[in-house]
Short mmCIF file of C-alpha atoms and ligand atoms in Angstrom, two decimals:
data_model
loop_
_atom_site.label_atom_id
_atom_site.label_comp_id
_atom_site.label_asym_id
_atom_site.label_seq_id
_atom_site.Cartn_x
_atom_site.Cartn_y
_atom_site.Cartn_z
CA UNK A 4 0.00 0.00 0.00
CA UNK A 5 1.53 3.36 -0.93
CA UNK A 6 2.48 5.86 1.71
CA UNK A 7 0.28 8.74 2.09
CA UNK A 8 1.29 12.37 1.08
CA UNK A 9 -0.15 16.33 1.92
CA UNK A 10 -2.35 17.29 -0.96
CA UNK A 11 -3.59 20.93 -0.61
CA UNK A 12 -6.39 20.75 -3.07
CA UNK A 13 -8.55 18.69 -5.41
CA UNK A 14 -9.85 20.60 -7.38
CA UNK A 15 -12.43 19.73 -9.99
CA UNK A 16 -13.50 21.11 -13.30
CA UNK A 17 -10.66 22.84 -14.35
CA UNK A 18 -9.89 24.50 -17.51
CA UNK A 19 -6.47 25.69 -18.00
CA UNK A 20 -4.50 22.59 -17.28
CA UNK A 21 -4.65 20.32 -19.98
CA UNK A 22 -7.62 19.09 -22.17
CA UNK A 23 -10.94 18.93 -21.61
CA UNK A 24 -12.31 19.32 -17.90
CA UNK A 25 -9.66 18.45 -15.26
CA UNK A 26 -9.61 17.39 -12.20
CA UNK A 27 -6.33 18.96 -10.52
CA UNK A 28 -4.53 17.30 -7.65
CA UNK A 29 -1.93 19.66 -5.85
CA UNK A 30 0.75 18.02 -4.21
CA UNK A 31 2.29 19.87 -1.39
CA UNK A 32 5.90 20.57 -1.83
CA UNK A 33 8.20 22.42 -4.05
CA UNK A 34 12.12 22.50 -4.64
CA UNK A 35 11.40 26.07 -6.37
CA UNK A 36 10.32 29.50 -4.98
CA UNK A 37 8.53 31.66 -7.74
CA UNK A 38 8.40 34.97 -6.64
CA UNK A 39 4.90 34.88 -8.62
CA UNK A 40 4.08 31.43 -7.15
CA UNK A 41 0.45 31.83 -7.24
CA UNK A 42 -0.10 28.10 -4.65
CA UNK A 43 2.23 29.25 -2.17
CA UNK A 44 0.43 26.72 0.05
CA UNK A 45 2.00 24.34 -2.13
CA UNK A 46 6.08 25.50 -1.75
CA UNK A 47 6.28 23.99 2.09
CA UNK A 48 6.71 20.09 2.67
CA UNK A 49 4.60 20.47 5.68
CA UNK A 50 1.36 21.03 6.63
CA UNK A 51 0.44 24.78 7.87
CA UNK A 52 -2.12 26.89 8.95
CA UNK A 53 -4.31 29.37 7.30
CA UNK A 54 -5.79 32.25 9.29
CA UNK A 55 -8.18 34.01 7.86
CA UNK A 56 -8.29 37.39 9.65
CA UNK A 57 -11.82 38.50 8.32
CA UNK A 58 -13.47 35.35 10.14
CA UNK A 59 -11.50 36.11 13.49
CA UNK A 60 -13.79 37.53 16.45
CA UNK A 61 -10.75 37.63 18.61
CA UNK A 62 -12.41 35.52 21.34
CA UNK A 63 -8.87 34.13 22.39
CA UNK A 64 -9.96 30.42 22.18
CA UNK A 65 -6.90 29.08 20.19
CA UNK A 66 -4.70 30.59 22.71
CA UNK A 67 -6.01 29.24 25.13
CA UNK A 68 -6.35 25.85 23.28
CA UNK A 69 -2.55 26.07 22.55
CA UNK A 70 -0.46 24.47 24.50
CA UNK A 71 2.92 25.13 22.89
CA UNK A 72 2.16 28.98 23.62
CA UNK A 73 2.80 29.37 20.24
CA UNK A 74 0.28 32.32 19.35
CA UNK A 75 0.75 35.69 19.39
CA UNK A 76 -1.28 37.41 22.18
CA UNK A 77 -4.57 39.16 21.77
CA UNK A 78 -4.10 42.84 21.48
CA UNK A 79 -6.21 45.39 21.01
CA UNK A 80 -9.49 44.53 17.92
CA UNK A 81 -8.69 48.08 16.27
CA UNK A 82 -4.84 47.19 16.10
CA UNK A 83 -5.99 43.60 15.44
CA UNK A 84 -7.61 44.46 12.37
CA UNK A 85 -5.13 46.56 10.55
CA UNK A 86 -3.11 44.96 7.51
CA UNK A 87 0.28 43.86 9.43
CA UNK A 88 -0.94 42.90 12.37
CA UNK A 89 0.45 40.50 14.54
CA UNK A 90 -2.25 39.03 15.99
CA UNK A 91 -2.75 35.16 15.58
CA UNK A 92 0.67 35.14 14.20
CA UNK A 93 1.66 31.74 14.47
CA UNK A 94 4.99 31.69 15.96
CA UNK A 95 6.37 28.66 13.75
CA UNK A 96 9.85 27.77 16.06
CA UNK A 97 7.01 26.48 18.80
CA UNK A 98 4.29 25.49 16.66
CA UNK A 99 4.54 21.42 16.46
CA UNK A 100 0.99 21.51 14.00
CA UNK A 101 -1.08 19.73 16.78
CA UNK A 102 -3.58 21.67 15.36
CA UNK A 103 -5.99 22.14 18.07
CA UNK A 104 -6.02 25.76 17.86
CA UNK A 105 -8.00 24.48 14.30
CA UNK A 106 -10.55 22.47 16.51
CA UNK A 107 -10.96 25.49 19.20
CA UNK A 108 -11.75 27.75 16.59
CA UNK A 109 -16.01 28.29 16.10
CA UNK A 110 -15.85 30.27 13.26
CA UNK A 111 -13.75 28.80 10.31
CA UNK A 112 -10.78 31.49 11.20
CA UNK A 113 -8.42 28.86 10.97
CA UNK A 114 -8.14 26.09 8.73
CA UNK A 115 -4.64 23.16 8.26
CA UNK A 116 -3.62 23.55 4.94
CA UNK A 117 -2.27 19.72 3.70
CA UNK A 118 -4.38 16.36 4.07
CA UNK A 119 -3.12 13.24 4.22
CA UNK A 120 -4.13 10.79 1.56
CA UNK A 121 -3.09 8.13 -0.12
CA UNK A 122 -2.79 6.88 -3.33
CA UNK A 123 -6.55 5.10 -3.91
CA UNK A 124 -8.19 7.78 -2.06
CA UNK A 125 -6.37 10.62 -4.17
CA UNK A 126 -7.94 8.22 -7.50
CA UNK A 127 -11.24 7.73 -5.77
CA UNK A 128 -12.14 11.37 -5.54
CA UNK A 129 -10.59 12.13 -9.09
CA UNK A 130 -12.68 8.92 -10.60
CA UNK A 131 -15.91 10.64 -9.81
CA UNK A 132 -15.81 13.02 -12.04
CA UNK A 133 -15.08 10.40 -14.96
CA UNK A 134 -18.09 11.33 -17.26
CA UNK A 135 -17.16 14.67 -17.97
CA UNK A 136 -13.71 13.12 -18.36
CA UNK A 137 -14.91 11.21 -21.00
CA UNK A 138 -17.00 13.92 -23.04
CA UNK A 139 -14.29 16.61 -23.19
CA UNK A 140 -11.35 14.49 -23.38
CA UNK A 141 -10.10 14.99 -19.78
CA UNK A 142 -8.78 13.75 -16.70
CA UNK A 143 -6.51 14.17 -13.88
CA UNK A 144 -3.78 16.64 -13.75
CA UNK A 145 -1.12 16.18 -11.26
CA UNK A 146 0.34 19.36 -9.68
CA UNK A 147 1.75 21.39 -6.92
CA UNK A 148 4.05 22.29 -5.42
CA UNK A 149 6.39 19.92 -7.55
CA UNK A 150 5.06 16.78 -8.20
CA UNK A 151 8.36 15.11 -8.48
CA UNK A 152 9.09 15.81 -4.86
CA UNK A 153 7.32 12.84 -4.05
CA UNK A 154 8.44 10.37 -7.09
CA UNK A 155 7.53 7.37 -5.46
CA UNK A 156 4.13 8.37 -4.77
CA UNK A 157 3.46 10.30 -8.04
CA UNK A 158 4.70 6.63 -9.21
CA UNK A 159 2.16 5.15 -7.50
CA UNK A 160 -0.22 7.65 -8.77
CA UNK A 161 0.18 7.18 -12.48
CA UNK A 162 -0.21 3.44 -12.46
CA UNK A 163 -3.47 3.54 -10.66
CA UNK A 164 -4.81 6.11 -13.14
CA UNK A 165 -3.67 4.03 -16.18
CA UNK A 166 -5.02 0.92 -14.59
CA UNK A 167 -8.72 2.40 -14.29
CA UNK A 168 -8.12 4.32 -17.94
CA UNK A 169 -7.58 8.05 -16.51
CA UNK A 170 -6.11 10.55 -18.78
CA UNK A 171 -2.61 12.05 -17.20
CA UNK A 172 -1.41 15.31 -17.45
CA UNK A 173 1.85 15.73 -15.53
CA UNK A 174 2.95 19.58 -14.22
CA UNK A 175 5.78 19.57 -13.26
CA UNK A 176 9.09 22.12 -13.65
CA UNK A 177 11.60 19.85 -14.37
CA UNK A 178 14.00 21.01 -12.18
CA UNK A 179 14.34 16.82 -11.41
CA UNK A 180 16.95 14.17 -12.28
CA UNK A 181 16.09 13.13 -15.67
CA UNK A 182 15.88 9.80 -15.02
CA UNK A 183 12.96 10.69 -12.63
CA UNK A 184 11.49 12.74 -14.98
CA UNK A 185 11.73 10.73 -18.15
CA UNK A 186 9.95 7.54 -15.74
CA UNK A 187 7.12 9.53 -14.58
CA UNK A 188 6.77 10.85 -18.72
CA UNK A 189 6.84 7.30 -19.77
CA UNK A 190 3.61 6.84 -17.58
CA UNK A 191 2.02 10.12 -18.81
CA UNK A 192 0.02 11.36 -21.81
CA UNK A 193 0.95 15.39 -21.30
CA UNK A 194 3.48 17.04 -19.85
CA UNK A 195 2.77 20.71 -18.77
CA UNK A 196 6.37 21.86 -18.54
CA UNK A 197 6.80 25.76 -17.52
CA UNK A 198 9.68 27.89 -18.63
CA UNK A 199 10.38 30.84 -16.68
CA UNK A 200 13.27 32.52 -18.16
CA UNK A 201 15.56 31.91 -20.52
CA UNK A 202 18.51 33.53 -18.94
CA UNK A 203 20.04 31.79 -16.05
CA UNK A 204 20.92 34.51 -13.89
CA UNK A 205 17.19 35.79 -13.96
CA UNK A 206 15.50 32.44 -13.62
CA UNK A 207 17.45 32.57 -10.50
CA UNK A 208 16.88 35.80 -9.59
CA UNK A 209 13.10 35.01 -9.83
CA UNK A 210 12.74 31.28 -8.27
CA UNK A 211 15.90 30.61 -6.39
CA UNK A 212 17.15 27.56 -8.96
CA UNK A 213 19.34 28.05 -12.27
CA UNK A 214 18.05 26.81 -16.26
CA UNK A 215 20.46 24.55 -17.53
CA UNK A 216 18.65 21.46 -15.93
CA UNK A 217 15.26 22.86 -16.94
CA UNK A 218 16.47 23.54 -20.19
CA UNK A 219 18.34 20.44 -20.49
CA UNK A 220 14.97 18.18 -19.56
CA UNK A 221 12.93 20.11 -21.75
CA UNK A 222 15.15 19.53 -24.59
CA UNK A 223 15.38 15.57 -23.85
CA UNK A 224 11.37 14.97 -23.29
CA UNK A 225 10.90 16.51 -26.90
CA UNK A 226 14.12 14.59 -28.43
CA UNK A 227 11.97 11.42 -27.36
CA UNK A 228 9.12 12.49 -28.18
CA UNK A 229 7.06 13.18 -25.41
CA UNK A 230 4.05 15.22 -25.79
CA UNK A 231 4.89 18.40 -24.04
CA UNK A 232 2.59 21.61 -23.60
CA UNK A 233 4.68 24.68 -22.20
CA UNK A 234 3.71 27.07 -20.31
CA UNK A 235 5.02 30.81 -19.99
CA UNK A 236 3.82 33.68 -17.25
CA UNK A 237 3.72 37.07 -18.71
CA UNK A 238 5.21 38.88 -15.84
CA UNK A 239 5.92 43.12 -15.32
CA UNK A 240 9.73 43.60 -16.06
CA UNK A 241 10.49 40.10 -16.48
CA UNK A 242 9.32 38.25 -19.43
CA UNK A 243 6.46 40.94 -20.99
CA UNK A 244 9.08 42.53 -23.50
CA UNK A 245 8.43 41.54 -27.38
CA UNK A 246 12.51 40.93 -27.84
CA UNK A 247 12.54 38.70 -25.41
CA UNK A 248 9.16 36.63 -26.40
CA UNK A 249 11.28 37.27 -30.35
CA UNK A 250 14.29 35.32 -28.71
CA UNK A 251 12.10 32.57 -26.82
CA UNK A 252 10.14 32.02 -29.74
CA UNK A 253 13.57 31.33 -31.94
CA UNK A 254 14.87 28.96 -29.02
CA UNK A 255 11.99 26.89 -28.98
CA UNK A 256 12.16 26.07 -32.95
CA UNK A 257 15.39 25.26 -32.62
CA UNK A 258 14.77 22.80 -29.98
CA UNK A 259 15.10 18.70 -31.15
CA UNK A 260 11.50 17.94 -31.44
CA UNK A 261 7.89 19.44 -31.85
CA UNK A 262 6.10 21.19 -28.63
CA UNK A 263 2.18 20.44 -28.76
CA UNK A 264 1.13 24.00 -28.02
CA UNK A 265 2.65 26.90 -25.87
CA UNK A 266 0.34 28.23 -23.43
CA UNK A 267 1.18 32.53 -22.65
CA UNK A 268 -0.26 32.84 -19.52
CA UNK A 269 -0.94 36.94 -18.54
CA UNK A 270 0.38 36.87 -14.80
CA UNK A 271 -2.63 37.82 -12.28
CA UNK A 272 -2.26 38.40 -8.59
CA UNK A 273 -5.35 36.86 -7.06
CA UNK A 274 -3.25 34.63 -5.05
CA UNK A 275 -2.80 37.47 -2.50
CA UNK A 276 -4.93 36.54 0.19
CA UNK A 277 -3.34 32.48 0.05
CA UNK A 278 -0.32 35.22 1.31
CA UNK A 279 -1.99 36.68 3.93
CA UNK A 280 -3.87 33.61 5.46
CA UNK A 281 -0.49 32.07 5.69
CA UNK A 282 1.27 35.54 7.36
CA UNK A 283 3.74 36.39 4.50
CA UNK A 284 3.81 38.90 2.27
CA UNK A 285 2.66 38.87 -1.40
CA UNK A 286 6.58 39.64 -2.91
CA UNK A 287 4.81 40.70 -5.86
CA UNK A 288 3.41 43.56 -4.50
CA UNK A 289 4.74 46.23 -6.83
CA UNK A 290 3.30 44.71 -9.99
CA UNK A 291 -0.95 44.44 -10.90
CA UNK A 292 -2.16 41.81 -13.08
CA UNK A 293 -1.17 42.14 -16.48
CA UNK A 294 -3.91 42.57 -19.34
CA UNK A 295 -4.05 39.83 -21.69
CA UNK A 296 -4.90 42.22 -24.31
CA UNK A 297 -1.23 43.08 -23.93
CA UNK A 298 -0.05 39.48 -23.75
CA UNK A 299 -1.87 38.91 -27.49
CA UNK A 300 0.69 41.08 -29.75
CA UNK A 301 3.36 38.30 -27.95
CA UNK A 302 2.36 35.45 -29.47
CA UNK A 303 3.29 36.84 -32.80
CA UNK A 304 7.15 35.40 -32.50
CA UNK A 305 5.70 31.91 -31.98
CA UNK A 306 3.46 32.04 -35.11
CA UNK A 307 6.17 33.28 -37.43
CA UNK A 308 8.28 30.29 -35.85
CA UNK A 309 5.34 28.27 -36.86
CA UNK A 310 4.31 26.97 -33.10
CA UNK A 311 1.20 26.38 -31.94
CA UNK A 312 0.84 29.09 -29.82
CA UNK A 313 -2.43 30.16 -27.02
CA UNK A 314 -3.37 33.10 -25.03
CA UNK A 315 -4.58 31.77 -21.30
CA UNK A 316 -4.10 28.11 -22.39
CA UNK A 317 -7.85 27.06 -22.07
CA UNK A 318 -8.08 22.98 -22.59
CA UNK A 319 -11.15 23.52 -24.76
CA UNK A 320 -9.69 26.88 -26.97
CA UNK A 321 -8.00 24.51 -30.29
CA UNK A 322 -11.13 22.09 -29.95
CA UNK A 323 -13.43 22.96 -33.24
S1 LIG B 407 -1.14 23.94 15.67
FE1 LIG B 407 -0.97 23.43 17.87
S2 LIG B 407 1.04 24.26 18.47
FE2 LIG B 407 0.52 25.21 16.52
S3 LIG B 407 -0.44 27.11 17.01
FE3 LIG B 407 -2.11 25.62 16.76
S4 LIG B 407 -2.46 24.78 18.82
FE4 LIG B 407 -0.47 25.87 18.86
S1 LIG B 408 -10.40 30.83 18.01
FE1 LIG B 408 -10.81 31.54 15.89
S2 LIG B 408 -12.11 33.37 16.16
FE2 LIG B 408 -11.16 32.92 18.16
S3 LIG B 408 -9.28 34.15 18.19
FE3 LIG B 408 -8.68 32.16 17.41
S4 LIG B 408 -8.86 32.33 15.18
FE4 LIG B 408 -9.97 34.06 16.06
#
């Protein structure tokens, strides 16, 4: 029996990662750390709290219910509402996630973010959706975090899906081994492979890793043949400029094999309040959602290159 891992979310009916409807299973854990990361839920191995400030009455109960002393101490509601505040901070050196500040808590202020579940019960919830898998052409996507954190699960995963005829889409960054990579591909029908810069300097500027790996994957999965969908953020000052979309565009061409679409993706920042239920800040915060009016004159490079190229990378958008 396979070991169980934290998923964050199942979430059903989506769109935007792969064909058809999806059902979208986010693994928790993540060996990068997008500035942009938009599941930031996802980036920590463990499981962690959300607080959700708007719910909290300040009644003191999961203080009181805490017996590591590990929560800030009521102060005063006005100060207690203000953005910054300290209150409910969890203080994460003396937390040990007993989570029975979660159980004190009457009125949904505070909820564990990561679930234990195995294997069958991960395929049992995605297997209930399976007719609207089978009129759209979809299936289960499996995502994070970074799936290949947890290889021998994601292992796991894949075989039970092919054994009860589930369609795979793997998302993954492959920032991996190759070996791991190219075994969980073998066991997949799409992989959704991002690229986040080009330049190796920035990519590390941006999510704390270099390319060449990336790079070097990406190139190997389409040298075999694998069927891989990329996927590309639009982000302020990083990768919005035409040049540089002109120079991805060229480097993709030239690449050893055929991508099956490139998704442009406009970045958005409605992950903001993930940021503040976990008590971090948004690093974003300088930059508003781009426009995807202003993402469509980008795809131009890709179309002279000849790639099949989307705006927002909707599983049904090619389907005529
Ligand atoms: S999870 Fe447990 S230790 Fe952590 S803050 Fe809540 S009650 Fe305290
Ligand atoms: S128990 Fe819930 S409502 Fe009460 S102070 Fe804690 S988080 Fe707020």
């Amino acid at each position: 029996m396979s070991r169980e891992v934290l998923i964050t979310q199942i979430q059903r009916f989506a769109v935007n990662d792969g064909p058809g409807f999806r059902t979208n299973v986010f693994l928790k854990g993540c060996s990068l750390r997008c500035k942009w990361c938009h599941n930031p839920e996802t980036q920590s191995l463990s499981a962690e709290l959300y607080w959700r400030r708007r719910l909290c009455v300040q009644c003191g109960a999961c203080l009181d219910a805490c017996p590591q002393d590990a929560i800030n101490p009521p102060i005063s509601p006005e100060e207690a509402q203000t953005e910054g505040s300290t209150y409910h901070k969890i203080i994460l050196e003396r937390c040990d996630m007993c989570m029975k500040c979660v159980d004190a808590c009457k009125y949904g202020a505070l909820e564990i973010v990561g679930t234990p579940m195995s294997v069958d019960e991960v395929l049992d919830e995605v297997d209930q959706d399976r007719p609207f898998y089978d009129n759209s052409g979809g299936g289960m996507t499996i995502s994070g975090g970074e799936p290949v954190v947890h290889l021998e699960f994601v292992n796991s995963l894949l075989d039970g899906a092919k054994a009860r005829g589930l369609h795979v889409c793997l998302d993954t960054s492959g920032f991996c081994p190759w070996s791991d990579l190219e075994g969980l591909s073998k066991k997949s029908d799409i992989i959704l492979y991002d690229l986040k810069h080009l330049d190796s300097s920035e990519h590390e500027r941006m999510t704390g890793v270099p390319n060449k790996l990336i790079l070097e994957n990406l190139s190997k999965l389409l040298e075999k043949g694998f069927e891989v969908w990329l996927r590309i953020v639009v982000i302020p000052e990083y990768s919005d400029s035409f040049e540089y979309h002109e120079r991805v565009a060229k480097y993709l061409a030239g690449l050893p094999g055929r991508l099956g679409r490139i998704d442009l993706l406009p970045y958005h920042d409605w992950c903001q309040d993930k940021y503040n239920w976990l008590g971090r800040k948004w690093p974003m915060d300088a930059y508003e959602a781009i426009d995807p009016a202003e993402v469509d004159p980008l795809m131009d490079p890709y179309e002279d290159e000849g790639l099949n190229v989307t705006l927002g990378g909707s599983g049904f958008e090619n389907k005529e």
